[in-house]
PDB file of C-alpha atoms in Angstrom:
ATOM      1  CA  UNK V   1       9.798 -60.388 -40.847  1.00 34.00           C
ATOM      2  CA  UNK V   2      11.224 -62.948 -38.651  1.00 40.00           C
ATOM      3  CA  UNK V   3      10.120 -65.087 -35.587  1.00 57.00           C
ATOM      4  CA  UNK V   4       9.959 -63.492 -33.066  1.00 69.00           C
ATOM      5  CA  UNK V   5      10.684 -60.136 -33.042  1.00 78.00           C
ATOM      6  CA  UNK V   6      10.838 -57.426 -30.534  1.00 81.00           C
ATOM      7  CA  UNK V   7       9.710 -53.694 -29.954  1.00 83.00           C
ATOM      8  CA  UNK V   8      10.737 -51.343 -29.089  1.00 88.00           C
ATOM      9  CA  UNK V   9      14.276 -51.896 -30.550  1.00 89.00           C
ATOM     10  CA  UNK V  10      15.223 -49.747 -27.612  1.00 93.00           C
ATOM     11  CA  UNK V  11      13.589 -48.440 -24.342  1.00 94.00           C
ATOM     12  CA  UNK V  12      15.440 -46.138 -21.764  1.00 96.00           C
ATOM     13  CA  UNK V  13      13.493 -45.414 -18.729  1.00 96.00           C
ATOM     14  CA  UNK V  14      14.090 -44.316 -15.233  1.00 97.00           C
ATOM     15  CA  UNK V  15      14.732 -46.312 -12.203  1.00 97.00           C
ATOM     16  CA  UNK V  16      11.771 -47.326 -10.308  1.00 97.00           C
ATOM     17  CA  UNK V  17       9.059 -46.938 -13.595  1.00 97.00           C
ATOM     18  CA  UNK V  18       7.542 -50.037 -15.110  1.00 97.00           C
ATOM     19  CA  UNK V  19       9.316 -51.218 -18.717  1.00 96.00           C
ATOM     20  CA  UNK V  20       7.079 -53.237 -21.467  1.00 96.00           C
ATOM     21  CA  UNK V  21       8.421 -55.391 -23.924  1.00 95.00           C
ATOM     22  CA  UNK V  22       6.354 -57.221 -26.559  1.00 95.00           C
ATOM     23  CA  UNK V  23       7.364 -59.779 -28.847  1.00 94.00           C
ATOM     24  CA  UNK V  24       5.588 -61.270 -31.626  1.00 94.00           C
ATOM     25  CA  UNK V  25       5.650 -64.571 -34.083  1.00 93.00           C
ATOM     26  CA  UNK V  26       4.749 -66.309 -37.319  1.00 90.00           C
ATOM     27  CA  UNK V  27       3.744 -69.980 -36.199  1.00 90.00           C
ATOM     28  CA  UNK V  28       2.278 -71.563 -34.238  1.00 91.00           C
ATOM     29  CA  UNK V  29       4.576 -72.588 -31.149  1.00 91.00           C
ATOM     30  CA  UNK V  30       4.943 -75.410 -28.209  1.00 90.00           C
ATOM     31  CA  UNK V  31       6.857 -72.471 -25.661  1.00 92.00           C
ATOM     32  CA  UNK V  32       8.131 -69.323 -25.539  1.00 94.00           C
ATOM     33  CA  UNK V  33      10.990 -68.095 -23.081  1.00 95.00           C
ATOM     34  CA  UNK V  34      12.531 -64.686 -22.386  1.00 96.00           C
ATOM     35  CA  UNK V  35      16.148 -64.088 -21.880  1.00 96.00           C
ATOM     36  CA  UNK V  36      18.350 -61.324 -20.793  1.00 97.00           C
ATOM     37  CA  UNK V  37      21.540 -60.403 -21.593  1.00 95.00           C
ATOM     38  CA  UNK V  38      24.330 -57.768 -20.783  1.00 93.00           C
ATOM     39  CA  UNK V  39      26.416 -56.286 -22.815  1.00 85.00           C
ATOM     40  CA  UNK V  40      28.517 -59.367 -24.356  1.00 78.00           C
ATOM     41  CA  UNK V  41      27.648 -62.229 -21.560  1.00 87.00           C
ATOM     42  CA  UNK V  42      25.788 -65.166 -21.656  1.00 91.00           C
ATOM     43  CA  UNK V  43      22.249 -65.547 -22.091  1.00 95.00           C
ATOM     44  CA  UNK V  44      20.149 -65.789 -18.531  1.00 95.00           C
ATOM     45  CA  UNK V  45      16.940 -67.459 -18.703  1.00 95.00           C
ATOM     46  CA  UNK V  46      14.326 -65.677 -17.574  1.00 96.00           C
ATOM     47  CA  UNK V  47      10.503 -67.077 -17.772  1.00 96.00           C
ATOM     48  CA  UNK V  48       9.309 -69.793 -19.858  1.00 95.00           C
ATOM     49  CA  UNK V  49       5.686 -69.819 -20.821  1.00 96.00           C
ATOM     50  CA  UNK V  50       3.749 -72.531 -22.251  1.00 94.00           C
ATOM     51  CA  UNK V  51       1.478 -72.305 -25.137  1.00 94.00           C
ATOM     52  CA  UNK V  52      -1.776 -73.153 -23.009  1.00 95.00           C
ATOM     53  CA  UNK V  53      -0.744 -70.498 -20.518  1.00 97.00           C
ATOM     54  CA  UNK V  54      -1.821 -67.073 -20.556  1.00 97.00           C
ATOM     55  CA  UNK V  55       0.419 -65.560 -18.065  1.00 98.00           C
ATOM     56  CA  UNK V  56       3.200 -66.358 -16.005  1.00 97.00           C
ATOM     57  CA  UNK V  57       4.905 -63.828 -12.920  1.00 97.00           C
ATOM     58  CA  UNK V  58       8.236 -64.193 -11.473  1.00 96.00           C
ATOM     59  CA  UNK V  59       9.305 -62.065  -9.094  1.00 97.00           C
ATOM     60  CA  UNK V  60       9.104 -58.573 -10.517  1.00 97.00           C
ATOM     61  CA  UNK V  61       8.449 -60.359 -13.685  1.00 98.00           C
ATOM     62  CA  UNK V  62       5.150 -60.605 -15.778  1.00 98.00           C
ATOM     63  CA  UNK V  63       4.884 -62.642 -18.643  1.00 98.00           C
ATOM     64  CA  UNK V  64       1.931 -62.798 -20.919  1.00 97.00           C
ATOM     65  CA  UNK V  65       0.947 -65.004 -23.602  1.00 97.00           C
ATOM     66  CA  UNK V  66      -1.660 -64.497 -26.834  1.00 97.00           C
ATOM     67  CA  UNK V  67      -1.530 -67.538 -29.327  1.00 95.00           C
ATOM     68  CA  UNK V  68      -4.552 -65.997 -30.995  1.00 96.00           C
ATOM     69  CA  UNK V  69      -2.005 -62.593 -31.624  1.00 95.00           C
ATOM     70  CA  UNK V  70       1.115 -64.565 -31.711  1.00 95.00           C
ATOM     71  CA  UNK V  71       2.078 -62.030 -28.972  1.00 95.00           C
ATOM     72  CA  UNK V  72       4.109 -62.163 -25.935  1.00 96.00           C
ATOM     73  CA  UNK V  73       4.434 -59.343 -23.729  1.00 96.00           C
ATOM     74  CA  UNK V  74       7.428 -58.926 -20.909  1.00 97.00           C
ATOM     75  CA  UNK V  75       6.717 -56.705 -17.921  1.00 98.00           C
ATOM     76  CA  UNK V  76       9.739 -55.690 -15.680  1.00 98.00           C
ATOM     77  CA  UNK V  77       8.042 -53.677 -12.552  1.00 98.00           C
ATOM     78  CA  UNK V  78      10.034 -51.315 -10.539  1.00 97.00           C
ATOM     79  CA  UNK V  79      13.119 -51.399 -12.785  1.00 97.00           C
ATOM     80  CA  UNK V  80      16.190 -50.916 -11.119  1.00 97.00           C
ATOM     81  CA  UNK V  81      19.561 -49.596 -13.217  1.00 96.00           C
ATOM     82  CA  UNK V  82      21.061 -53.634 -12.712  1.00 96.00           C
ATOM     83  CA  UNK V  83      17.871 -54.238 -15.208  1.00 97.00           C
ATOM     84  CA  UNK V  84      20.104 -52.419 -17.861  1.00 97.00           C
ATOM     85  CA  UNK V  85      20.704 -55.130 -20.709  1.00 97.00           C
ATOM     86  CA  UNK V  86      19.077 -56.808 -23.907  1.00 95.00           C
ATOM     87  CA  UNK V  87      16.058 -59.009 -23.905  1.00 96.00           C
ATOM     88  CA  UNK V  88      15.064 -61.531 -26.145  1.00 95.00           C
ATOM     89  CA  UNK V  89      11.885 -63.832 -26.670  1.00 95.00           C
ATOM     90  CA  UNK V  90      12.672 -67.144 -28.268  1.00 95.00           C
ATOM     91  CA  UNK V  91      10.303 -69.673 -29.547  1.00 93.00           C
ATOM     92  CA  UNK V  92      10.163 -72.905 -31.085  1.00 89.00           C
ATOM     93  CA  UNK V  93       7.607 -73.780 -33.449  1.00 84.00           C
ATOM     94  CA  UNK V  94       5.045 -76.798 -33.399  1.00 82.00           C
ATOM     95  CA  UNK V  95       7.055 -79.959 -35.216  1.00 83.00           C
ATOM     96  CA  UNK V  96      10.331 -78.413 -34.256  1.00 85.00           C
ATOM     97  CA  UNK V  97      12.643 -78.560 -30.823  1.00 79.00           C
ATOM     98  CA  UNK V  98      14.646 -75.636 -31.779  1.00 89.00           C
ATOM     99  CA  UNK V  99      14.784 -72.395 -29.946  1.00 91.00           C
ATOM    100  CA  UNK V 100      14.432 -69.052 -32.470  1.00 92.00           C
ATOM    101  CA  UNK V 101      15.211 -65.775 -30.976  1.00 93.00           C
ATOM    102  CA  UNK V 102      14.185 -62.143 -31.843  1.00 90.00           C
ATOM    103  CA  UNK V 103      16.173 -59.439 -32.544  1.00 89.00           C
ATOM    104  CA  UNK V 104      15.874 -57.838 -28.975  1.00 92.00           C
ATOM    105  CA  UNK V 105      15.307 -55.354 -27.045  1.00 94.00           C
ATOM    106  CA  UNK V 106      17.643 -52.745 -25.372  1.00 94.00           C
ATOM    107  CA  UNK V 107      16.503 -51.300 -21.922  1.00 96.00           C
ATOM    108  CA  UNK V 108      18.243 -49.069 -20.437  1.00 97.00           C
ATOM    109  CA  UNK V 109      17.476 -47.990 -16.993  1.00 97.00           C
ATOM    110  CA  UNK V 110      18.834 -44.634 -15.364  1.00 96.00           C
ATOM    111  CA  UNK V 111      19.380 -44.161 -11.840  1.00 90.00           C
TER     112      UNK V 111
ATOM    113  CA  UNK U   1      22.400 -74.527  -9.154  1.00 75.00           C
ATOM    114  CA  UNK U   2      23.758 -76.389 -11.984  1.00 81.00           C
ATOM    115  CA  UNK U   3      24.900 -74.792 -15.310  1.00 93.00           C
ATOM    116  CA  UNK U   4      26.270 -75.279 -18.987  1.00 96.00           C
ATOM    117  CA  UNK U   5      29.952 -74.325 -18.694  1.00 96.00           C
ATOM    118  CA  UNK U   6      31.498 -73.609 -21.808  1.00 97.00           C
ATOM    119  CA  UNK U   7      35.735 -73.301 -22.502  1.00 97.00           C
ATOM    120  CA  UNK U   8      37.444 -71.354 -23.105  1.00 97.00           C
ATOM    121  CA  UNK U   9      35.693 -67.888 -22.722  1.00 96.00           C
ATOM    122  CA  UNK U  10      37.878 -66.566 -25.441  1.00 97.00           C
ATOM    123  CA  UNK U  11      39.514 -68.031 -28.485  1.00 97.00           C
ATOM    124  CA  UNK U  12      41.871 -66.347 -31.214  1.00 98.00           C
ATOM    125  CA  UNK U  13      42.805 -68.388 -34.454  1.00 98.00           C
ATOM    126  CA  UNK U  14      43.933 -67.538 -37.414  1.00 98.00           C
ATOM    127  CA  UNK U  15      42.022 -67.943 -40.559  1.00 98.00           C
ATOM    128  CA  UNK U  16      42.345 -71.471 -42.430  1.00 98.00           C
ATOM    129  CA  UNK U  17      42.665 -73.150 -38.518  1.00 98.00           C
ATOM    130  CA  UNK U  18      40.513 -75.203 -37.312  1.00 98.00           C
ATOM    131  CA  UNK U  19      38.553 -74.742 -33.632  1.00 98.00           C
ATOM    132  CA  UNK U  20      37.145 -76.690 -31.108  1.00 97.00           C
ATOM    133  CA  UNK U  21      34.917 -75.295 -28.486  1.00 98.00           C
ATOM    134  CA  UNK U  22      34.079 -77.281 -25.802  1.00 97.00           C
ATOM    135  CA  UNK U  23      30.286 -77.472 -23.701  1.00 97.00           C
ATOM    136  CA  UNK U  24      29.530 -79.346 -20.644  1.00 97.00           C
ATOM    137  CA  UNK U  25      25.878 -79.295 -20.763  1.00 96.00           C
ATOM    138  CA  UNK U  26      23.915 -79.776 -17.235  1.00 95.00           C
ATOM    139  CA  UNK U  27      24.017 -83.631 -16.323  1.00 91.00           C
ATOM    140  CA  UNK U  28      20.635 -84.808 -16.841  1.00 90.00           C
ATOM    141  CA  UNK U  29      19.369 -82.888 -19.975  1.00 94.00           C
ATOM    142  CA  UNK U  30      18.959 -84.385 -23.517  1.00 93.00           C
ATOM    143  CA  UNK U  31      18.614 -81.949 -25.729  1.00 94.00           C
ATOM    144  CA  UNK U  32      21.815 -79.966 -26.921  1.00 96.00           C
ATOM    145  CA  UNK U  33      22.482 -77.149 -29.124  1.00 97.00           C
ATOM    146  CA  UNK U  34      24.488 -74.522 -30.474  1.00 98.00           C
ATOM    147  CA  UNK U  35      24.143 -71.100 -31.330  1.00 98.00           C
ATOM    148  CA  UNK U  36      25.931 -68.255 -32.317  1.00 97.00           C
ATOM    149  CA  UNK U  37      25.608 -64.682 -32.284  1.00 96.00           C
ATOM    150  CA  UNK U  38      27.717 -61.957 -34.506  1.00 95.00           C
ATOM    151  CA  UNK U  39      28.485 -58.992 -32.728  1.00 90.00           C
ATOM    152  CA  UNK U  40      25.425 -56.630 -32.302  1.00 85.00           C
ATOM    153  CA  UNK U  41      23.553 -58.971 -34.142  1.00 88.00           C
ATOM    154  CA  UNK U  42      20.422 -61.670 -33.088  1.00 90.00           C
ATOM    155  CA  UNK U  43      21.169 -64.847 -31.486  1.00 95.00           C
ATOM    156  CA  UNK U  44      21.265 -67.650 -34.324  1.00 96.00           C
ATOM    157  CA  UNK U  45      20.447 -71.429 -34.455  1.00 96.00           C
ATOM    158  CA  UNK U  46      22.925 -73.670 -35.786  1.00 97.00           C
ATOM    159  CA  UNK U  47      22.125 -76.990 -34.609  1.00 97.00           C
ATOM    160  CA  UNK U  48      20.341 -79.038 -32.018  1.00 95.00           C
ATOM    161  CA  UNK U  49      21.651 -82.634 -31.121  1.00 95.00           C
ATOM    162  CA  UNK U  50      19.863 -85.454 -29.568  1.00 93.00           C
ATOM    163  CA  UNK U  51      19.940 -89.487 -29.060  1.00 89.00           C
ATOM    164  CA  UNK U  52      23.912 -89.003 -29.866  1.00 89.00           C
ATOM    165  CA  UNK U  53      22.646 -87.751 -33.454  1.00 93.00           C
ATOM    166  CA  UNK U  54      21.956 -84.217 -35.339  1.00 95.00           C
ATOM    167  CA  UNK U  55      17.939 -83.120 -35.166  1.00 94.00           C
ATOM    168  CA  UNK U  56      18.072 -80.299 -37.228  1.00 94.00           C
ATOM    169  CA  UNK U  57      20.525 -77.979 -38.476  1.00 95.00           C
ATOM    170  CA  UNK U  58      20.414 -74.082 -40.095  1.00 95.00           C
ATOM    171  CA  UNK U  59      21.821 -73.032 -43.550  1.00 95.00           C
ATOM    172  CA  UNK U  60      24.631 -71.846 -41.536  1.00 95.00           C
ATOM    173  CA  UNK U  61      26.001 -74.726 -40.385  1.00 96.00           C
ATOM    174  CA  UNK U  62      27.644 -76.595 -43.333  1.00 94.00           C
ATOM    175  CA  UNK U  63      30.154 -78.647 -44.461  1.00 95.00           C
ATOM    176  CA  UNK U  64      32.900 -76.655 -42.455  1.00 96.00           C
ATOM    177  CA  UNK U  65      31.005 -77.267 -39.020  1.00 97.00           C
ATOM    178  CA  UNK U  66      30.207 -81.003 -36.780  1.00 97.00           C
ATOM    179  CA  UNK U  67      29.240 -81.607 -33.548  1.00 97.00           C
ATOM    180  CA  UNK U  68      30.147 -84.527 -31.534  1.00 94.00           C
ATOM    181  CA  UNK U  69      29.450 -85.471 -28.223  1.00 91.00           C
ATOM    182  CA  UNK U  70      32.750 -87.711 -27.695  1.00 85.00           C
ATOM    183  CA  UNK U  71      31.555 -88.941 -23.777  1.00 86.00           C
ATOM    184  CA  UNK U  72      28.405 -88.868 -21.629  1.00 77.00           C
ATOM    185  CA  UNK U  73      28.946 -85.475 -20.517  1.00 85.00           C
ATOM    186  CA  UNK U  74      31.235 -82.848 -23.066  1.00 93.00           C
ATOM    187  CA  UNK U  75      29.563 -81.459 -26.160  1.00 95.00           C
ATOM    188  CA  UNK U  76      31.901 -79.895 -29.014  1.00 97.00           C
ATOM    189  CA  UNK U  77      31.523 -77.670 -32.140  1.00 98.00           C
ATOM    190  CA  UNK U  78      34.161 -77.931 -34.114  1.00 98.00           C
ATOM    191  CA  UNK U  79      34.644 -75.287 -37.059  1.00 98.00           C
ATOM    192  CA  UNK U  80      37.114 -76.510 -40.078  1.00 97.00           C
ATOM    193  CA  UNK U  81      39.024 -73.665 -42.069  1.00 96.00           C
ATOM    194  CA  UNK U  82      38.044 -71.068 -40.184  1.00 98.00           C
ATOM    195  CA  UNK U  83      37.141 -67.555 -42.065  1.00 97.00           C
ATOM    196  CA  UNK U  84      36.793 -64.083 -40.823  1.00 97.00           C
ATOM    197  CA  UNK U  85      32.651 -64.111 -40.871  1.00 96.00           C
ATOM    198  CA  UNK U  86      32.740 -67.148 -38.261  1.00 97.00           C
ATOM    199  CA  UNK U  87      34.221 -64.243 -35.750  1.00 97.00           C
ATOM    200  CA  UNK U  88      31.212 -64.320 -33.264  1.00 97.00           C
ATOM    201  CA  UNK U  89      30.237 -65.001 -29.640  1.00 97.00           C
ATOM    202  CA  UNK U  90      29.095 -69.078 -29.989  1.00 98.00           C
ATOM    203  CA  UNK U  91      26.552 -70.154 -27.291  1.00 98.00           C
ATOM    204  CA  UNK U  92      26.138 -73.961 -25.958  1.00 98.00           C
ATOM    205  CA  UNK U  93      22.643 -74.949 -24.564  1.00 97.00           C
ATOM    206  CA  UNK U  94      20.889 -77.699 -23.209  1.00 96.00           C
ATOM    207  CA  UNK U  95      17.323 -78.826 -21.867  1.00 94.00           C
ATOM    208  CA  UNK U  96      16.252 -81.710 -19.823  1.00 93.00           C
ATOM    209  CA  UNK U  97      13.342 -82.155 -22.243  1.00 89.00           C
ATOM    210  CA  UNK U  98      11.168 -80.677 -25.119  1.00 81.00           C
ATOM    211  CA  UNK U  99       8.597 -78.570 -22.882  1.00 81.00           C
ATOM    212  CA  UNK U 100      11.620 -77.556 -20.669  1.00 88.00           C
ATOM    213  CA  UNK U 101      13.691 -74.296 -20.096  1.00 91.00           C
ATOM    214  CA  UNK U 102      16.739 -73.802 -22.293  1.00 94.00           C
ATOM    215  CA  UNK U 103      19.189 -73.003 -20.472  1.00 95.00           C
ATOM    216  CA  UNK U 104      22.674 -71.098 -22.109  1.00 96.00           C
ATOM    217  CA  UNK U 105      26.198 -71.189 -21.150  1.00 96.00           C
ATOM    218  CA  UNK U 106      28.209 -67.924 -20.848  1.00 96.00           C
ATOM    219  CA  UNK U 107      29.803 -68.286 -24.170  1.00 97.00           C
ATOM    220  CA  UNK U 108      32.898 -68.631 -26.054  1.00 97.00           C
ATOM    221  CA  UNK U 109      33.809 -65.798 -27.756  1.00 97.00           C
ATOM    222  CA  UNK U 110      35.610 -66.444 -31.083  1.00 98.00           C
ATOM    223  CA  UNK U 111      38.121 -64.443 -32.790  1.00 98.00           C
ATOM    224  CA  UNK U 112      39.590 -65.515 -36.317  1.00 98.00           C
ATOM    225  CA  UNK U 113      42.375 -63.047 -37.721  1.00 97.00           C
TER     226      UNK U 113
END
């Protein structure tokens, strides 16, 4: 498998419930971020999270961080259906300055 | 709240031709890079620029790509001979420093025919 990777592949929930998105790595890293994006746009940065940081909130966002799992987990509370898009962890590895992302994942969000 | 622009949003060439897409990263960053990503597919590295020279590059980007930054504030990717595989949404970025947010322009989406 690759760096960072994603699960689900795809999540559909409904408005207003919680959505959980983990991501997980080979090597050891300086930072992680998550990004969104909708269907064929640009890539919004969402939350970057250091490798001595555990967790990290913004706004209805939750980010959490386990070097000793090579883990990351992204927590979207009270999804609303503008949530709808792809996500995507990206990391760069210790001796390197270059972002890798996973594959993604799709939430969907019904109203 | 300043951003990478990229131009244009949408480029059609045929095959053999050669493209330039064009990046103004944000003003004070120094760390540049591009990206591309295949339609459906995951977000790929090409190469990552700094101190007016090339840090690292993928597998992907070879003989037929360069990067140039020709002024103090436009950053270019230029593909050579273009084929139908390089048909793909290509993604500037830049970051004021190593521990700092990457931040993504909106993309120019290229079309070879």
């Amino acid at each position: 498998s690759q760096q960072g990777e994603e699960d689900p592949q795809a999540l559909s929930i409904q408005e207003g419930e919680n959505a959980t998105m983990n991501c997980s790595y080979k090597t050891s890293i300086n930072n992680l971020q998550w990004y969104r994006q909708n269907s064929g746009r640009g890539l919004v940065h969402l939350i970057l999270i250091r490798s001595n940081e555990r967790e990290k909130h913004s706004g209805r966002l939750r980010v959490t961080l386990d070097t000793s799992k090579k883990s990351s987990s992204l927590l979207i509370t009270a999804s609303r259906a503008a949530d709808t898009a792809s996500y995507f962890c990206a990391t760069d590895a210790k001796g390197t300055y270059k972002y890798i992302f996973g594959t993604g994942t799709r939430l969907k969000v019904l109203a | 709240e300043p951003e990478v622009t990229q131009t244009p949003s949408h480029q059609v060439t045929q095959m053999g031709q050669e493209v330039i897409l064009r990046c103004v990263p944000i003003s004070n960053h120094l760390y540049f890079y591009w990206y591309r990503q295949i339609l459906g597919q995951k977000v790929e590295f090409l190469v990552s620029f700094y101190n007016n020279e090339i840090s690292e590059k993928s597998e992907i980007f070879d003989d037929q790509f360069s990067v140039e930054r020709p002024d103090g504030s436009n950053f270019t990717l230029k593909i050579r001979s273009t084929k139908l595989e390089d048909s793909a949404m290509y993604f500037c970025a830049s970051r004021e420093g190593v521990s700092a947010e990457a931040f993504f322009g909106q993309g120019t989406r290229l079309t070879v025919v």
